[in-house]
Tab-separated table of C-alpha atoms in Angstrom:
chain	number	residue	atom	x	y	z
A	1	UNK	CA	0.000	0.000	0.000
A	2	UNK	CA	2.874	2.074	0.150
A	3	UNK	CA	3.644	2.282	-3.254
A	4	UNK	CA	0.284	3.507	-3.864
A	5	UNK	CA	0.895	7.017	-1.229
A	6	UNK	CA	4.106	7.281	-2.700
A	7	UNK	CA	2.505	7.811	-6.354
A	8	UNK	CA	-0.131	9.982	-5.253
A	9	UNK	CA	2.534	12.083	-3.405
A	10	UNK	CA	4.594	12.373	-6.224
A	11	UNK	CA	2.228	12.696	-8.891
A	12	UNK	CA	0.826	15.813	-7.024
A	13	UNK	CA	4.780	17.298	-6.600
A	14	UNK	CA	5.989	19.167	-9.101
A	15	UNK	CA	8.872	18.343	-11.355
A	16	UNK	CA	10.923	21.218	-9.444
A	17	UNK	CA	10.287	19.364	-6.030
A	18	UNK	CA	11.180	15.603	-7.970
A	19	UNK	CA	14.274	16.629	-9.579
A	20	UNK	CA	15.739	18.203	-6.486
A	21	UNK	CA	14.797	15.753	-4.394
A	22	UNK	CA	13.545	12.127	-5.884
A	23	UNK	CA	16.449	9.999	-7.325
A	24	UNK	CA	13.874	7.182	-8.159
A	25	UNK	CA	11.120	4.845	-7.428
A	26	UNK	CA	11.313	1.104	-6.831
A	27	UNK	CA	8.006	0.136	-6.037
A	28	UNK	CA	7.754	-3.768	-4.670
A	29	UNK	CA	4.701	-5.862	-5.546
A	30	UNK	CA	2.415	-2.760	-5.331
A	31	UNK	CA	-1.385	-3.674	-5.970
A	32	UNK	CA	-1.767	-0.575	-8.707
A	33	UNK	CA	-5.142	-2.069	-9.827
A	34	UNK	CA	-6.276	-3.276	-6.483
A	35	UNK	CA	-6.602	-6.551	-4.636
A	36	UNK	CA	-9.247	-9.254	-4.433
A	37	UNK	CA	-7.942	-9.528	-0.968
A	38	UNK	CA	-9.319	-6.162	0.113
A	39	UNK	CA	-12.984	-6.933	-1.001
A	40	UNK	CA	-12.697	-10.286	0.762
A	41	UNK	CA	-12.035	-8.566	3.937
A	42	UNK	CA	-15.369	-6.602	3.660
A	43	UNK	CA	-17.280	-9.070	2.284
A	44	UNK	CA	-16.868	-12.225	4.321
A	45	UNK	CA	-14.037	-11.323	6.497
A	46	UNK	CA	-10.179	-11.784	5.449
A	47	UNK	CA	-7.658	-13.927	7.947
A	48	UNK	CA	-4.581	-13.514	6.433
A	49	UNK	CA	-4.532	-17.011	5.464
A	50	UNK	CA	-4.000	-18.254	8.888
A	51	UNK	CA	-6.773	-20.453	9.223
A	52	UNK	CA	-6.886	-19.425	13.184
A	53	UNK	CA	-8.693	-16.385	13.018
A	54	UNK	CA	-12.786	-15.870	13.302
A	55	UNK	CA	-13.446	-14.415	9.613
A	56	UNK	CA	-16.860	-13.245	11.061
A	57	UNK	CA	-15.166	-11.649	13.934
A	58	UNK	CA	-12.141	-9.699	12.148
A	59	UNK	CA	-14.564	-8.437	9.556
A	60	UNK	CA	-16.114	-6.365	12.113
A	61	UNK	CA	-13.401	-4.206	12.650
A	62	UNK	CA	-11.985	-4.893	8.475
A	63	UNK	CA	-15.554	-3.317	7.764
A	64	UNK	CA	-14.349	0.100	9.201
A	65	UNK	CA	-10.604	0.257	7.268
A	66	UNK	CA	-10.344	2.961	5.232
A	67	UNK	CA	-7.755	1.084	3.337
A	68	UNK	CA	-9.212	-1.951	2.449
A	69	UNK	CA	-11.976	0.042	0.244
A	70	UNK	CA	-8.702	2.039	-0.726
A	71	UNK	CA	-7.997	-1.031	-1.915
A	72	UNK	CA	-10.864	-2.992	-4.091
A	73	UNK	CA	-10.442	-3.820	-7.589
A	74	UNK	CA	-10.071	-0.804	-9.620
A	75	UNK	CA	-12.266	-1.429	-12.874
A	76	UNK	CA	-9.878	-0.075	-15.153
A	77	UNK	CA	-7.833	-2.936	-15.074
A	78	UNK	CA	-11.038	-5.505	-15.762
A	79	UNK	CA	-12.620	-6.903	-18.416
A	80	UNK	CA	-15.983	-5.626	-19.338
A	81	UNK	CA	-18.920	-6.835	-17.484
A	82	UNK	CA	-16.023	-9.345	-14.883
A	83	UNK	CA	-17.509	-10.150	-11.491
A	84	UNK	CA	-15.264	-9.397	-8.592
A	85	UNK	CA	-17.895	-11.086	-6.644
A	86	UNK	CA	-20.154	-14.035	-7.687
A	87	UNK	CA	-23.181	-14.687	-5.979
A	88	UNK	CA	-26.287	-17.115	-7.178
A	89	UNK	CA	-28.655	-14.740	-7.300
A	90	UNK	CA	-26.187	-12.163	-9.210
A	91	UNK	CA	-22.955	-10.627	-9.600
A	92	UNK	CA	-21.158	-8.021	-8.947
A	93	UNK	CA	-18.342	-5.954	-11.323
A	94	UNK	CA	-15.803	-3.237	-9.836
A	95	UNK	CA	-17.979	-0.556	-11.023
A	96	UNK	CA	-18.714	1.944	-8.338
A	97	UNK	CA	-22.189	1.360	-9.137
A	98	UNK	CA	-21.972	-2.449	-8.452
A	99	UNK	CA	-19.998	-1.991	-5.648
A	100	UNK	CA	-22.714	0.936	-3.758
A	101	UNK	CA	-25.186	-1.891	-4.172
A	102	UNK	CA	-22.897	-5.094	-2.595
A	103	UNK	CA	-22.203	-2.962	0.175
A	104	UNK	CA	-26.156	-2.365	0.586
A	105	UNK	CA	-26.838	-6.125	0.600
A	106	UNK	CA	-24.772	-6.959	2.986
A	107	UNK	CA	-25.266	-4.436	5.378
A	108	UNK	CA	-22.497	-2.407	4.880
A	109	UNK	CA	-22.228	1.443	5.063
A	110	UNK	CA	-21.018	3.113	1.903
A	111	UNK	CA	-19.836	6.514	3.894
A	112	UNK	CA	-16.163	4.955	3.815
A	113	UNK	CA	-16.434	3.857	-0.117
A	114	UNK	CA	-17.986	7.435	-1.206
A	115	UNK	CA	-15.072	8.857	0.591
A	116	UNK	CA	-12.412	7.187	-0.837
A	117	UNK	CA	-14.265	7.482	-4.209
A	118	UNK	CA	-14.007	11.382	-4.186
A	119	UNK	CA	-10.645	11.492	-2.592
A	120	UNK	CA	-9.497	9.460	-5.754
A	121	UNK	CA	-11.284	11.471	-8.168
A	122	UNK	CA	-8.513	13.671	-8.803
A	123	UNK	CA	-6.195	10.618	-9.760
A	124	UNK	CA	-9.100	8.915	-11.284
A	125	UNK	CA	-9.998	11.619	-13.956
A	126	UNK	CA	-5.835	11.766	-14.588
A	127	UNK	CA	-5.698	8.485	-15.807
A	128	UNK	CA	-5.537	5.985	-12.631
A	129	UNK	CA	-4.276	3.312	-11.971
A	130	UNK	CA	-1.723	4.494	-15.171
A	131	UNK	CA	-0.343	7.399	-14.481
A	132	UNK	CA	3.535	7.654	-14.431
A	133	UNK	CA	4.699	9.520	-11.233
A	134	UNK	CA	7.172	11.576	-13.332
A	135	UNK	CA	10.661	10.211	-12.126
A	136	UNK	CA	12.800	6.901	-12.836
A	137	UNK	CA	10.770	3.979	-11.566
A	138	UNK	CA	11.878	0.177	-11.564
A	139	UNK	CA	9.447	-2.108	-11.008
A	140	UNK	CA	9.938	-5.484	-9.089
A	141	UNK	CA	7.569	-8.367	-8.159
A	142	UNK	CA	6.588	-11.756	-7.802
A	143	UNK	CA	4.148	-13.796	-9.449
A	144	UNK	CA	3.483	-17.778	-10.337
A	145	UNK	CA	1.283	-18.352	-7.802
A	146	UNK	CA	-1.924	-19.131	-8.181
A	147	UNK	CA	-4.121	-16.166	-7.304
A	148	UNK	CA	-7.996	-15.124	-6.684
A	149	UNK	CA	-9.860	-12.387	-8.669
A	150	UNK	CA	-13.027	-12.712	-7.758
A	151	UNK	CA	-15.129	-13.908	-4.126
A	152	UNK	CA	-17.145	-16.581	-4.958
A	153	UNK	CA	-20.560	-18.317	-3.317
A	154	UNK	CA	-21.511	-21.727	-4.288
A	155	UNK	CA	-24.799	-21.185	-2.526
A	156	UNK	CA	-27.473	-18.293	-1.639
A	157	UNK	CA	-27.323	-19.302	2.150
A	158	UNK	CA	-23.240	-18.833	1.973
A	159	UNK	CA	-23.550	-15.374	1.059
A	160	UNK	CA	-21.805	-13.047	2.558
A	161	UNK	CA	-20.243	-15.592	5.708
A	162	UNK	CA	-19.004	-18.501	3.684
A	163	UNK	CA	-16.692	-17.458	0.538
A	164	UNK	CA	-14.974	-19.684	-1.852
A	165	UNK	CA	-12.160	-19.191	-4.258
A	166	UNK	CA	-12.937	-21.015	-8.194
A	167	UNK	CA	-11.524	-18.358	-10.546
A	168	UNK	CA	-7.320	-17.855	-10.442
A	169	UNK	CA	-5.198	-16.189	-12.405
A	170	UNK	CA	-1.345	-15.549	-11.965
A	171	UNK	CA	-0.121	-13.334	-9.004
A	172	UNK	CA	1.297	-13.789	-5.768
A	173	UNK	CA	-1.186	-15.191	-4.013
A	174	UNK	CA	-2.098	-11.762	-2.854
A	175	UNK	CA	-1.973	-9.510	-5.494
A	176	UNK	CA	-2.697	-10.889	-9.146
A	177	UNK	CA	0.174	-10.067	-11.903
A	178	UNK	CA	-2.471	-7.844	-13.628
A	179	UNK	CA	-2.327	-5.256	-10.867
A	180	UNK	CA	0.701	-5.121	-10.415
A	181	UNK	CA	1.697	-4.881	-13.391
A	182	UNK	CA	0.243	-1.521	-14.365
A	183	UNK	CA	3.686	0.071	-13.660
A	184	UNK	CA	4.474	-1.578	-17.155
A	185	UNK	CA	2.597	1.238	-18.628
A	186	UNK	CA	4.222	4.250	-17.318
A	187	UNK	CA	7.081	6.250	-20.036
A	188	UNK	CA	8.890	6.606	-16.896
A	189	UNK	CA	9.536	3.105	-16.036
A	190	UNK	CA	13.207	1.644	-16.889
A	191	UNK	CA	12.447	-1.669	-15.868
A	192	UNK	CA	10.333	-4.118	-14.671
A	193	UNK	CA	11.220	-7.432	-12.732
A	194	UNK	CA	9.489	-10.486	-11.849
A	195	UNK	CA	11.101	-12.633	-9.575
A	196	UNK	CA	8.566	-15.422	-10.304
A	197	UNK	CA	6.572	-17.833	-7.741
A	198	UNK	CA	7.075	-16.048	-4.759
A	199	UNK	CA	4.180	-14.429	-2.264
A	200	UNK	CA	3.223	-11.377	-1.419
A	201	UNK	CA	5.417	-10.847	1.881
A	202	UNK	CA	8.413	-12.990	0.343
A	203	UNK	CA	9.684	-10.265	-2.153
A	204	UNK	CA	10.700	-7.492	-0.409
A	205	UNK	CA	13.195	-10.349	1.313
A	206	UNK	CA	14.167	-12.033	-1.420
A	207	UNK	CA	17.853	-12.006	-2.344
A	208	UNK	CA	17.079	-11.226	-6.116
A	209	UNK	CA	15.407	-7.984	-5.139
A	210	UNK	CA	17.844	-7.071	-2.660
A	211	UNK	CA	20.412	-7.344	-5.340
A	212	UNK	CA	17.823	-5.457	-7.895
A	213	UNK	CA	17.548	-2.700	-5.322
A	214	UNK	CA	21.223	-2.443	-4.729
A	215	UNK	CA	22.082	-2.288	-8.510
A	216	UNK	CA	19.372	0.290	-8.713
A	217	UNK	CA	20.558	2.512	-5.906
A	218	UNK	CA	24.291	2.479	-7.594
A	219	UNK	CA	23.385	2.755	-10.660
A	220	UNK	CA	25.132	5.896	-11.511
A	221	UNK	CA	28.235	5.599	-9.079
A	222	UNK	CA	31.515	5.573	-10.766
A	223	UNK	CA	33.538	2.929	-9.440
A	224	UNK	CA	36.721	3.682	-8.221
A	225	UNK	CA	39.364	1.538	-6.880
């Protein structure tokens, strides 16, 4: 989630402020288009895949995170008409439309989503989630694994306690490779890295990236014996 403050801050800098001050930016497995994890948490409650903690009982308190609606699916980065949640008796896309009337059914306020919605609108109308941030960025991941994109219910009665995963796609378990990947986009990225099948916490230690970050860092040094 860090990467994602860091962009906003330096897409609202100025070049001035960037030049003077920003060498670069190496963002790690940064969810640019948003994580299925997020909308899990609100949904049916999210344990961190610990299988210890009371899904019901966390998503009280997940309910009232800022972040986590910070964090849903953008629908920039989905196909037209995808469910991010899949219900029998309908489905639901990323639109903000779709995702005011999820929050309705299952009893959740939307004061938190609207919020986030208009603090984002600046970024939004800019181009989110593929802006460039205006300075050198390198770009380093993992993905492999085998991760969800949308919360699933096999039956009415499961819905919104009792989620399932049955549609995968490449990530890292946390984050899928089509988030975040965005940074692909952006003129100002040199590079991008993926350090294959490794999870979300795994990267950032990693001896690959440590090395990647290193290079980075020294990039222009001279050498001198």
């Amino acid at each position: 989630m860090g990467g994602l403050y860091c962009s906003t801050l330096l897409n609202r800098m100025t070049n001035e402020w960037k030049n003077k001050y920003i060498d670069c930016f190496i963002p790690l497995s940064v969810p640019w288009g948003g994580s299925i994890s997020a909308l899990e948490a609100i949904v049916s409650g999210y344990d961190f895949q610990t299988g210890v903690l009371n899904k019901q009982i966390v998503r009280v308190a997940q309910r009232t995170f800022e972040s986590n609606f910070f964090l849903l699916p953008n629908p920039r980065i989905m196909e037209p008409g995808e469910a991010v949640v899949s219900a029998p008796h309908r489905n639901y896309t990323a639109s903000p439309s779709d995702m005011m009337e999820l929050f309705r059914d299952i009893g959740v306020g939307t004061e938190l989503y609207e919020k986030v919605l208009k603090s984002n609108q600046e970024t939004i109308d800019s181009g989110f989630p593929a802006k460039s941030p205006g300075v050198e960025t390198f770009c380093i991941f993992g993905s492999g694994l085998k991760t969800p994109v949308s919360v699933d219910f096999e039956r009415k009665e499961d819905f919104p306690d009792n989620n399932s995963f049955h549609n995968f796609e490449a990530g890292d378990e946390t984050v899928s490779l089509r988030s975040m990947s965005v940074c692909a986009q952006w003129r100002d990225t040199v590079s991008v890295l993926d350090i294959g099948s490794l999870n979300h916490m795994s990267t950032l230690f990693e001896n690959r990236s440590i090395d990647e970050i290193v290079r980075i860092l020294f990039r222009n040094r001279s050498h001198s014996k």
